[in-house]
XYZ file of C-alpha atoms in Angstrom:
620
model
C 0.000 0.000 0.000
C 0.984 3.480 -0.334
C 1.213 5.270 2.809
C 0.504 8.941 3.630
C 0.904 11.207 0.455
C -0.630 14.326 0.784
C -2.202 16.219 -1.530
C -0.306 19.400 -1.665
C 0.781 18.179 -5.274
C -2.714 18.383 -6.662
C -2.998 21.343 -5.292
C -0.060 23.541 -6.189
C -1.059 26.545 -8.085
C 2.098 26.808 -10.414
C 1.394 26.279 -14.246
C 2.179 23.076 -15.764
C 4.498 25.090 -18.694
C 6.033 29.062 -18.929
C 3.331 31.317 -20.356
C 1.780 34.621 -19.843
C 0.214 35.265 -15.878
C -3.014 33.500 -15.138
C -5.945 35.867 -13.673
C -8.199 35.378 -10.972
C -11.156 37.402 -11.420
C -13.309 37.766 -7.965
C -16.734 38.710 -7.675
C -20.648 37.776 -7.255
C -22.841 36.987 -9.395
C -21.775 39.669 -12.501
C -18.310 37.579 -12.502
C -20.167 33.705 -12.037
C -21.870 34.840 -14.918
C -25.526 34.917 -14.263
C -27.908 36.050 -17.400
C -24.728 33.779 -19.713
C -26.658 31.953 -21.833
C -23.654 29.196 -21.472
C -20.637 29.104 -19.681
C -18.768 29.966 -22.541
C -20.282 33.273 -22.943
C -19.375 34.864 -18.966
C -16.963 37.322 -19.037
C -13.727 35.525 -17.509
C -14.340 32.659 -20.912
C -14.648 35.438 -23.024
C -11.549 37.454 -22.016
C -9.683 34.318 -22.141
C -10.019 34.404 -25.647
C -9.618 37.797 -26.535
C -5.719 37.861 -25.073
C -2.828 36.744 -27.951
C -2.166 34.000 -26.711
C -5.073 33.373 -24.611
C -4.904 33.740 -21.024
C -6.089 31.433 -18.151
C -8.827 33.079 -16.295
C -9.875 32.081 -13.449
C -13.225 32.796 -12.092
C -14.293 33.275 -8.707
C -17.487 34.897 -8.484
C -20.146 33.383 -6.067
C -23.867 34.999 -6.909
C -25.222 37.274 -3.923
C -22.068 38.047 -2.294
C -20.779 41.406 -0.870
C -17.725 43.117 -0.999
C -16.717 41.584 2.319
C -17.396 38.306 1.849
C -15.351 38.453 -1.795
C -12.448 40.145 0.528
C -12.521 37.487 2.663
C -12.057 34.315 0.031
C -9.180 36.902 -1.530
C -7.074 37.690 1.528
C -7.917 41.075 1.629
C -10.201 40.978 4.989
C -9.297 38.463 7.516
C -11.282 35.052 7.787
C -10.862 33.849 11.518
C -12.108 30.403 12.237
C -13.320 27.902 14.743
C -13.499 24.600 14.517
C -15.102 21.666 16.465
C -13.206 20.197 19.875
C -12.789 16.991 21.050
C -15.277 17.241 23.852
C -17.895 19.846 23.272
C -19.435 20.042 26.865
C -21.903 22.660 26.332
C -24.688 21.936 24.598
C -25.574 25.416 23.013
C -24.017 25.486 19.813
C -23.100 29.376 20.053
C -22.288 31.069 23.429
C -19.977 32.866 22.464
C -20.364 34.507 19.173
C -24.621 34.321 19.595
C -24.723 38.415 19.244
C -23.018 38.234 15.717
C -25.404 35.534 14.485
C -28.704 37.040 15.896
C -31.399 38.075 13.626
C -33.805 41.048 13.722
C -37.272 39.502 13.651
C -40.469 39.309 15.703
C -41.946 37.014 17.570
C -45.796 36.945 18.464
C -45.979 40.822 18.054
C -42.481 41.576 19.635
C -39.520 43.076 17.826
C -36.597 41.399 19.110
C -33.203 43.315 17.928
C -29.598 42.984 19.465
C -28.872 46.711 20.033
C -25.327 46.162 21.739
C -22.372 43.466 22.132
C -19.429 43.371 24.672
C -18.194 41.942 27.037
C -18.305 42.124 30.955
C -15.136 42.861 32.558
C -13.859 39.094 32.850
C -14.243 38.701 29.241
C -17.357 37.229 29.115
C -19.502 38.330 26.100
C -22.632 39.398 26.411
C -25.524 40.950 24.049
C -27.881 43.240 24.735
C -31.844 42.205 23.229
C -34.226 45.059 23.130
C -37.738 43.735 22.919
C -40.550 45.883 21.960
C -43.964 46.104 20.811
C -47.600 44.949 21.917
C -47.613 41.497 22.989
C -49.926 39.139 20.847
C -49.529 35.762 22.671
C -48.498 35.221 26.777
C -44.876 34.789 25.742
C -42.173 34.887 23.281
C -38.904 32.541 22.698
C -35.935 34.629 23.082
C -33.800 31.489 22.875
C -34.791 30.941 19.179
C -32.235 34.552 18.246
C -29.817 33.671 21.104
C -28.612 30.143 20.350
C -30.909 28.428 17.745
C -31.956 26.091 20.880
C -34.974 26.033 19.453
C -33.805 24.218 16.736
C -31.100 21.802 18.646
C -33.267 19.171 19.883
C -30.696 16.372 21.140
C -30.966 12.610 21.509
C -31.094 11.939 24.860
C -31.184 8.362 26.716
C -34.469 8.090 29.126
C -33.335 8.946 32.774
C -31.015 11.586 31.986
C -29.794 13.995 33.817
C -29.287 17.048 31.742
C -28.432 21.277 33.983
C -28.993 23.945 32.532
C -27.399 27.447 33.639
C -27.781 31.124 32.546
C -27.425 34.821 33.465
C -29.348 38.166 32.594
C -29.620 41.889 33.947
C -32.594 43.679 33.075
C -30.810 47.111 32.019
C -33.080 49.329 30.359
C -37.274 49.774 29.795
C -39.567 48.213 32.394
C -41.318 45.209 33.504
C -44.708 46.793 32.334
C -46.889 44.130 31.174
C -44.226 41.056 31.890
C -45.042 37.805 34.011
C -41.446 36.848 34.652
C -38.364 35.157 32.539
C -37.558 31.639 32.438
C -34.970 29.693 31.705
C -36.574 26.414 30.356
C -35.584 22.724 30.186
C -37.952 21.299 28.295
C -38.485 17.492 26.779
C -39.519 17.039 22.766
C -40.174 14.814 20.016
C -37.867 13.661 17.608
C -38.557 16.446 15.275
C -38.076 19.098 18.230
C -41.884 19.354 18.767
C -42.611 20.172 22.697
C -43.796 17.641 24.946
C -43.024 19.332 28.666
C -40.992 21.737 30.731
C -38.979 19.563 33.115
C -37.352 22.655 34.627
C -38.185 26.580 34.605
C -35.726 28.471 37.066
C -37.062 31.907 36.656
C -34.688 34.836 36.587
C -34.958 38.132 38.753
C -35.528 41.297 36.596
C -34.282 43.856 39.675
C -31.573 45.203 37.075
C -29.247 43.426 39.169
C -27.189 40.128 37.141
C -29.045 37.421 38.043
C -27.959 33.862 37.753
C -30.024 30.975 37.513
C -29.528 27.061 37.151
C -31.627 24.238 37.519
C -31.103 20.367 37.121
C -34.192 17.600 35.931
C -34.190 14.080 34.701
C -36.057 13.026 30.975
C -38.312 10.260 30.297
C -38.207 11.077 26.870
C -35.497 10.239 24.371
C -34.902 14.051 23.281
C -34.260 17.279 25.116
C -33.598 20.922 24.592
C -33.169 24.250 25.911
C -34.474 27.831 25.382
C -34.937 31.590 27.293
C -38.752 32.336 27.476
C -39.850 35.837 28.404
C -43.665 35.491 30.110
C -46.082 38.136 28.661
C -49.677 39.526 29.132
C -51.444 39.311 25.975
C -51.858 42.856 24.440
C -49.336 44.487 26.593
C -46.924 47.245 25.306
C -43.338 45.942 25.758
C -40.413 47.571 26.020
C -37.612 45.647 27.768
C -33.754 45.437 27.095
C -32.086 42.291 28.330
C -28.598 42.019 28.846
C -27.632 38.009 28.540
C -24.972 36.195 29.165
C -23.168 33.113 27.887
C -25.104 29.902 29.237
C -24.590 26.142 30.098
C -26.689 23.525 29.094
C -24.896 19.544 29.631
C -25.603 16.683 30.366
C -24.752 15.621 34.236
C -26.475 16.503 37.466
C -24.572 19.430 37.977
C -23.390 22.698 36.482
C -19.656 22.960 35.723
C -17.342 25.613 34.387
C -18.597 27.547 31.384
C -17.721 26.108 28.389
C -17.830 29.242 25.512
C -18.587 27.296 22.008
C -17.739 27.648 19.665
C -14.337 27.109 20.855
C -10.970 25.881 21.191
C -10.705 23.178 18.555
C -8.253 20.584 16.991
C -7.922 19.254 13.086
C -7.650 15.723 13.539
C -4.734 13.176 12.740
C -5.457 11.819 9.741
C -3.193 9.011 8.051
C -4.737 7.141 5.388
C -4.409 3.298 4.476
C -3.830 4.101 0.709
C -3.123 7.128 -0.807
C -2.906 7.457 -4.794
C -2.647 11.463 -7.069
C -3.895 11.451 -10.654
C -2.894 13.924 -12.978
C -3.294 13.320 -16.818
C 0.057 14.182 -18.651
C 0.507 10.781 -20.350
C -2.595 8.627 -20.313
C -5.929 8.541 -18.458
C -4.155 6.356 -15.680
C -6.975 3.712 -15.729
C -9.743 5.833 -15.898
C -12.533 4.380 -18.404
C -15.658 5.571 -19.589
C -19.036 3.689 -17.814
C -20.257 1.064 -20.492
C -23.938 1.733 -19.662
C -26.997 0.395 -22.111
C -24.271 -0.604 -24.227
C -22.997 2.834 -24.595
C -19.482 4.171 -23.391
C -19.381 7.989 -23.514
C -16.223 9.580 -24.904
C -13.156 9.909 -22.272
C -9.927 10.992 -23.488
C -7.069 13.027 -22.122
C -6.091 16.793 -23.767
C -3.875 19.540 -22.171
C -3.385 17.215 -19.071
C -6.841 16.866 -17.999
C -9.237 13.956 -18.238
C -12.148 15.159 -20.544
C -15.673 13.536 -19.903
C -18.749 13.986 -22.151
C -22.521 12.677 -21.551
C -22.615 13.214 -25.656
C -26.068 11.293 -25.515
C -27.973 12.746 -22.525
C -28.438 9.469 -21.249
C -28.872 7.960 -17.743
C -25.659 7.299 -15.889
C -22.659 8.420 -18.735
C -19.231 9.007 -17.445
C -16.306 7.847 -16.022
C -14.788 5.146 -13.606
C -12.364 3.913 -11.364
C -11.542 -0.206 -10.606
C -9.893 0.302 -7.412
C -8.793 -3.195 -7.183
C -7.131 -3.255 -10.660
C -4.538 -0.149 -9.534
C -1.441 -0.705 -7.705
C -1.818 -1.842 -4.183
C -5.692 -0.866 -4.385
C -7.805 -3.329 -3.346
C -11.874 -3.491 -2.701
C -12.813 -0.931 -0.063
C -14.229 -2.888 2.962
C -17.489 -1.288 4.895
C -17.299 1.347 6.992
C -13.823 2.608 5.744
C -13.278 6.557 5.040
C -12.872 7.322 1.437
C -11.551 10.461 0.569
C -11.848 11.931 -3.051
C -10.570 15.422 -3.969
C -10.351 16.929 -7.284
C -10.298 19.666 -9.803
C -13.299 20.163 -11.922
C -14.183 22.254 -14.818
C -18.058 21.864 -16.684
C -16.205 22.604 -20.023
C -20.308 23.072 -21.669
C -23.903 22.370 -21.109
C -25.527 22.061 -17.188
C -26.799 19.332 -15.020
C -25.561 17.760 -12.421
C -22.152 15.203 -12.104
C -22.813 12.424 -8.974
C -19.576 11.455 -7.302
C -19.207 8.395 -5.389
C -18.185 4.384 -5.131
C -19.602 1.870 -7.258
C -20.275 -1.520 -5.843
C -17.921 -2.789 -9.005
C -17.249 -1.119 -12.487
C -21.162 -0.846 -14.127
C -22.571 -1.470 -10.483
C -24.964 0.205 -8.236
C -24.011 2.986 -5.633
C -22.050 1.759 -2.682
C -21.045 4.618 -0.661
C -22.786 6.980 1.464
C -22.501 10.304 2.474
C -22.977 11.829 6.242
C -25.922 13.058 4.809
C -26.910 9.613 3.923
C -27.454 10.054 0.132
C -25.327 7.808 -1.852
C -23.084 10.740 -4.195
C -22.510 13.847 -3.980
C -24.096 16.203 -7.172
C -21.743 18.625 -8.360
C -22.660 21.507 -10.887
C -20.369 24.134 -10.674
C -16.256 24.217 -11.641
C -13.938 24.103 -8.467
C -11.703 22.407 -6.035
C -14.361 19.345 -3.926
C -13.275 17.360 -0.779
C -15.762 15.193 -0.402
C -15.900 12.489 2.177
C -17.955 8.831 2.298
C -18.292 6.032 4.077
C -17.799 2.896 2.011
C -20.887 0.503 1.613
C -24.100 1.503 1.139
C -26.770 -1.544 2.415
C -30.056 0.220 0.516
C -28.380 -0.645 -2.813
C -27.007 -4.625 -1.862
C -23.681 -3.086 -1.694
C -21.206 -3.654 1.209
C -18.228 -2.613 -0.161
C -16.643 -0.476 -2.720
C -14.824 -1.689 -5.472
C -14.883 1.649 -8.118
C -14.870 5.304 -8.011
C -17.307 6.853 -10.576
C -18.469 10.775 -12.303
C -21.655 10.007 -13.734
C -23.791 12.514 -15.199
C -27.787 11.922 -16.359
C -29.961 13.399 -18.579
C -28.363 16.284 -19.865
C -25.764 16.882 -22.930
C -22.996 17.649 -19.989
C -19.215 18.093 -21.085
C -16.583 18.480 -17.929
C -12.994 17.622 -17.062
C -10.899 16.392 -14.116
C -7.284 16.982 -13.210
C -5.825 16.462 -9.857
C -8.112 13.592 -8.682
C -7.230 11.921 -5.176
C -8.243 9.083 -3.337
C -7.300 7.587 -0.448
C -9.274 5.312 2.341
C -8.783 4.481 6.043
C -9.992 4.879 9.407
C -9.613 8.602 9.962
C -11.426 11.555 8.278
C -9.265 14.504 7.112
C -12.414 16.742 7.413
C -13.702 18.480 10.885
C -16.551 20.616 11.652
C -16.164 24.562 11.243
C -18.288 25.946 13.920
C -17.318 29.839 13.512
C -16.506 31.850 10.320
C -15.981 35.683 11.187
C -17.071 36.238 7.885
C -19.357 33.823 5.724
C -16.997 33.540 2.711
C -19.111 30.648 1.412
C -22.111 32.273 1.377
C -23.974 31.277 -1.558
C -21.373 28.896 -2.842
C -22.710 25.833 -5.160
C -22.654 22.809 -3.340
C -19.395 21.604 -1.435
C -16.966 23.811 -3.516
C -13.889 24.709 -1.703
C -12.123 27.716 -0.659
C -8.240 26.698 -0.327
C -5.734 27.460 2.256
C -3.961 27.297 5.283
C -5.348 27.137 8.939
C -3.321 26.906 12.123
C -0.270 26.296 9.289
C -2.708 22.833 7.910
C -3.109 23.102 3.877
C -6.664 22.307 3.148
C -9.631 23.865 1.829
C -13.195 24.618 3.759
C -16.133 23.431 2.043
C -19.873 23.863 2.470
C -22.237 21.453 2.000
C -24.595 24.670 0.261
C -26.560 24.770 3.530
C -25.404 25.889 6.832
C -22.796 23.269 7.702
C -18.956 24.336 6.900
C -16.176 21.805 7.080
C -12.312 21.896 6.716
C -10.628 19.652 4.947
C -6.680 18.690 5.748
C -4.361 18.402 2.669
C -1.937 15.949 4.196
C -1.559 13.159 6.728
C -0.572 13.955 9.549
C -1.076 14.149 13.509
C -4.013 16.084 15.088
C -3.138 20.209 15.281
C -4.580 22.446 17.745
C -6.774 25.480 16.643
C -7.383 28.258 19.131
C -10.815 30.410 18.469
C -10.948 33.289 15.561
C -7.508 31.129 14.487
C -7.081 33.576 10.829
C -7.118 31.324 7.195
C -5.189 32.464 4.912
C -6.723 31.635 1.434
C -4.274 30.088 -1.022
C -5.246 33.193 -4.063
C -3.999 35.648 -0.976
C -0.342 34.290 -2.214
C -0.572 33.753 -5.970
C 1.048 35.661 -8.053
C -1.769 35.737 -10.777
C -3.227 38.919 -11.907
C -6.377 40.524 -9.955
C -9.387 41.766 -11.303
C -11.439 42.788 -8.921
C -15.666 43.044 -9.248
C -17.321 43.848 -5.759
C -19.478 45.675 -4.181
C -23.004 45.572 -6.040
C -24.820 43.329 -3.116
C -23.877 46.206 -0.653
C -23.412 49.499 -2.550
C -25.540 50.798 -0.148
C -22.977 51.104 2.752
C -20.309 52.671 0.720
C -17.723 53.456 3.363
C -17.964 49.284 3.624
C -17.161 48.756 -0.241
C -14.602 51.581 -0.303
C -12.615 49.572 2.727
C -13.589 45.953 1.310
C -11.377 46.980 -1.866
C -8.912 49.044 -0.613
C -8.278 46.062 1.348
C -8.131 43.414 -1.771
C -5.894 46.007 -3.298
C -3.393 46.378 -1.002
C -3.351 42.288 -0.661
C -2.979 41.677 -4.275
C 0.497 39.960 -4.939
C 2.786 42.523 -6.982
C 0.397 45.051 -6.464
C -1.220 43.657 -10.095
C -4.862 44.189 -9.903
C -7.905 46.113 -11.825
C -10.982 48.009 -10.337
C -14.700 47.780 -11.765
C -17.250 49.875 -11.328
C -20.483 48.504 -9.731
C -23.460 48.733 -11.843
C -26.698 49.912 -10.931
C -29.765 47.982 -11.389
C -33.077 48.959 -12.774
C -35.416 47.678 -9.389
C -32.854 50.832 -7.684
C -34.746 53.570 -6.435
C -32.885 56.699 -7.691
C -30.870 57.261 -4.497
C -29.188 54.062 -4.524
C -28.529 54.926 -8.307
C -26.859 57.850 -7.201
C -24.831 56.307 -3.883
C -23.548 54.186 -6.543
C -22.860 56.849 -8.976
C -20.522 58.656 -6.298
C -19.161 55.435 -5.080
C -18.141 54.777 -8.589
C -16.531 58.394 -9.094
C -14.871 58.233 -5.501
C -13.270 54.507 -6.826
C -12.350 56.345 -10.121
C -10.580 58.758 -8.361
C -8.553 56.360 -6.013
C -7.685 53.667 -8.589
C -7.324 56.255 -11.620
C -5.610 54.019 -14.395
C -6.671 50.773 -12.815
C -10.350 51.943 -12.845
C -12.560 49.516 -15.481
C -15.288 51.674 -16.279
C -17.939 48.979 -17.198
C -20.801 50.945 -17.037
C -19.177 53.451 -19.430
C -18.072 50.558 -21.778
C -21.867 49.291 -21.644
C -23.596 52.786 -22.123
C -21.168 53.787 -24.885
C -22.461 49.834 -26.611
C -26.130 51.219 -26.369
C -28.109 50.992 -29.291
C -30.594 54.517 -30.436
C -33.992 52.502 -29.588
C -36.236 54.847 -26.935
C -35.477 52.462 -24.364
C -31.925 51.984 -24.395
C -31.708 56.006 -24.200
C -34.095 55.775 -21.461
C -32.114 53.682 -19.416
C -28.980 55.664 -20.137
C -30.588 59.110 -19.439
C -31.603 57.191 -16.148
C -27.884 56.263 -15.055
C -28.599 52.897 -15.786
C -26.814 50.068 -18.695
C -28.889 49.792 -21.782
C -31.619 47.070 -21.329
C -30.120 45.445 -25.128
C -27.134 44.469 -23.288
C -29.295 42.903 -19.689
C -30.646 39.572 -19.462
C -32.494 41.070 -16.317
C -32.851 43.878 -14.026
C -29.432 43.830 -13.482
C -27.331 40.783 -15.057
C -25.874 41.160 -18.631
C -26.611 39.038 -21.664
C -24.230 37.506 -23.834
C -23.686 40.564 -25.869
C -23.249 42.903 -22.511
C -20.785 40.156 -21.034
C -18.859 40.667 -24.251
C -18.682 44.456 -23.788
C -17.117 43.691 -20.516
C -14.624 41.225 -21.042
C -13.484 43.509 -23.840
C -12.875 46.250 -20.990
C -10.701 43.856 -18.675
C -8.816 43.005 -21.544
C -7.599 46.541 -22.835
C -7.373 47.650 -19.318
C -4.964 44.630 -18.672
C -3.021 45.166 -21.765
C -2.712 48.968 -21.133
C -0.732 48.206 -17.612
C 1.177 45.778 -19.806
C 0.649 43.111 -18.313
């Protein structure tokens, strides 16, 4: 077997052969390319082609993301992360970052809003909930903003013992129409629905800290936790709360505080087999999927391993027998597989599933912690995804192939840096804090490389709320302290910047102005472009004209690095009424939008053509 090989070769950024510098172009949803009819038609493809040579581009735009959040995946703005312990004791997910997670909403008539955040003078955070407005039930759930208790129902073995601990000071408003806060222990269905309060220590609202903590025993099998605020219907509320980080464990007595998130570790990880596949010679036993008698076309060009569903049929791709390569062998049940890879949808959409085969041809035999057999992937990037091997539903107990299989669509995609390896140990943990969310909105479990607590890896999101990090290399376990800063691997490279940010949050200017000051200063060799952020037409005319200034204030600062897309688009309009109408309104002719805002083919064109002479005029 082959023992322990990383994966920092399939990940190195340098080119394969000398040639001009590859850019990375970050941005939302103008960059992804949304309105393209085609992948092939975003800016970033066109540009490519409009260099001589043409250029790599890379593109990192993720739809609906602000200025900040691109910042963050570039270097610019730090990106501080926690990850999961070894032995979380407290059960609330989020004691101590609660205040940056809470949300403005109401509950049964009351406005609850987190008006302040510190933290006492130990160090112990605390937020500060103002809740206001006429009450229109007898009480509202302050624990669903504080910790998302609500929503943590845990498994819980009947006879139980399970404390629960807390602390608040009543320090502004009144008690007017209030019955009395509790803190609540309460015992619930599997699906979190409530079934009884097992314990209700009630706190003192004297505007003196009071602390409360109360111990009970389930004869259920789950159990959870919340703040409840007792109200007279139709009472005017005003109250502020200031609350403190709380305990909720199992055990018949209250311990320590335990903040989470918290202090974490990234686990050993050292792998039975280990085996990199890049495609400069062959396609290294990769085969297209005979399925219905048809093989789709697999070949190898410019070092990649080229895939193509050319019939739209059920199940058309490529495959792995693990037991045919060297020291592979069929993957027992219950082992970790790890597969990482590059991937590029080359034309066409749909989805690619990626997982084990039972044999070459066979059924599914892996499963995911989600329990679905593959993972569906339908956006280019770097993927770290993790199985389990064996998957019982399909008569599989083993693995014995590796597959991308695409169905029902005329889907064309290639790999390049694949790598699997299988053992006991995951390489991925749980990432319980992100100071900023720099996946937010990303497709699926794309990944955002780089280096945490001085681990190579890359965190992932599974396109919902869970975030993982995934190690690089074997290796023993490494300790990461709270807020512990990642540096993304594009903070380094020495590619060419373009930088397109700032349309999801032009309305806090002073934010976007920082946000790209900051990407600018971070970009290696000081090689990077500016684009103006484009107005949409559902803008009421003051946001038009925040963005307006924001735009001349950028033009100003960046001066020759400046891309002046909305120039390049108005000066493209055609003489119809309602192309003038949009430019007399400070807006980019509607003949080059596929929408409100996004471009069209033809508008995308426009812009790549303005990166590109904007490039060439810094000559580079």
């Amino acid at each position: 077997m082959l023992l322990g090989i990383g994966l920092s070769t399939a990940q190195s950024p340098a080119p394969r052969r000398p040639g001009p510098r590859a850019i990375i172009a970050f941005g939302d949803s103008l960059t992804e390319g949304a309105g393209a009819s085609s992948r092939d038609t975003t800016f970033p493809d066109i540009a490519a082609s409009l260099f001589d040579p043409p250029r790599t581009i890379i593109n990192r735009g993720i739809g609906g993301q602000t200025s900040t959040e691109i910042a963050a995946r570039q270097g610019g703005v730090p990106l501080k992360l926690a990850v999961a312990g070894g032995d979380i004791r407290n059960l609330y997910p989020h004691t101590r970052d609660w205040m940056n997670r809470f949300e403005t909403g109401i509950v049964n008539g009351l406005t609850h809003e987190c008006v302040n955040k510190s933290a006492d003078e130990n160090g112990l955070p605390y937020g500060d909930v103002r809740i206001h407005g006429t009450a229109a039930a007898g009480f509202t759930d302050i624990g669903r903003q504080i910790y998302g208790a609500i929503a943590a129902n845990y498994a819980a073995e009947p006879g139980t013992p399970c404390t629960i601990s807390s602390a608040v000071q009543m320090i502004a408003g009144s008690t007017s129409g209030i019955a009395g806060m509790r803190l609540l222990l309460i015992e619930a269905d599997e699906l979190g629905g409530y079934l009884a309060e097992i314990a209700a220590p009630a706190f003192t609202l004297d505007r003196t800290r009071s602390h409360v903590s109360a111990t009970a025993t389930n004869t259920h099998g789950f159990i959870r936790s919340t703040h409840l605020l007792d109200i007279i219907p139709g009472s005017a509320i005003d109250i502020t709360l200031r609350i403190f980080p709380g305990q909720f464990e199992q055990g018949a007595a209250a311990t320590a505080l335990q903040l989470t998130p918290g202090d974490g570790e990234i686990p050993a990880y050292h792998p039975e087999f280990s085996r990199l596949y890049r495609f400069d010679q062959d396609n290294d036993g990769w085969l297209p999927r005979i399925q219905d008698g048809h093989a789709a076309p697999v070949v190898t060009r410019d070092g990649r391993l080229v895939v193509e569903n050319d019939d739209a049929g059920v199940l058309r791709g490529c495959e792995l027998a693990i037991a045919e390569i060297p020291g592979g062998q069929i993957i027992p049940g219950g082992k970790l597989i790890h597969i990482a890879f590059d991937l590029e949808i080359l034309d066409g959409s749909g989805q690619i599933h990626v997982g084990g085969l039972g044999a070459p041809g066979g059924g599914w035999a892996t499963t995911t912690s989600g329990g679905d057999p593959t993972w569906p992937i339908s956006a280019s990037g770097h993927y770290e995804l993790v199985f389990t091997a064996g998957n019982l539903a399909n008569a599989n107990p083993t693995c014995g192939a590796i597959a991308f299989l695409s169905s029902g669509s005329l889907l064309h995609w290639s790999l390049d840096n694949i790598v699997i390896e299988w053992g006991d140990e995951s390489p991925q943990v749980e990432v319980l804090y992100q100071s900023i969310e720099a996946l937010h909105g990303a497709n699926g479990a794309i990944g955002l490389r780089g280096t945490l607590a001085g681990v190579e890896g890359t965190l992932t999101t599974d396109g919902g709320t869970r975030h993982l990090f995934t190690r690089s290399h074997a290796g023993d376990a490494v300790a990461v302290s709270y807020a512990t800063p990642f540096h993304p691997s594009d903070a380094t490279a020495g590619q060419i910047q373009w930088l397109w940010a700032g349309r999801n949050n032009a309305a806090t200017p002073e934010t976007v102005l920082s946000d790209i000051a900051a990407m600018a200063s971070h970009a290696p060799g000081g090689r990077y472009l500016v684009g103006s952020i484009l107005p949409s037409a559902s803008d009421t005319p003051e946001t038009r004209q925040t963005i307006a200034t924001l735009n001349a204030n950028l033009a100003a600062l960046y001066t020759t690095r400046f891309v002046d897309l909305h120039a390049a688009l108005t000066a493209a309009a055609n003489q119809t009424t309602e192309d003038q109408q949009d430019i007399a309104a400070g807006l980019a002719p509607r003949s080059l939008r596929a929408d409100a805002l996004h471009l069209n083919d033809q508008g995308y064109a426009i812009a790549a053509a303005a990166w590109v002479t904007a490039t060439t005029a810094m000559g580079w």
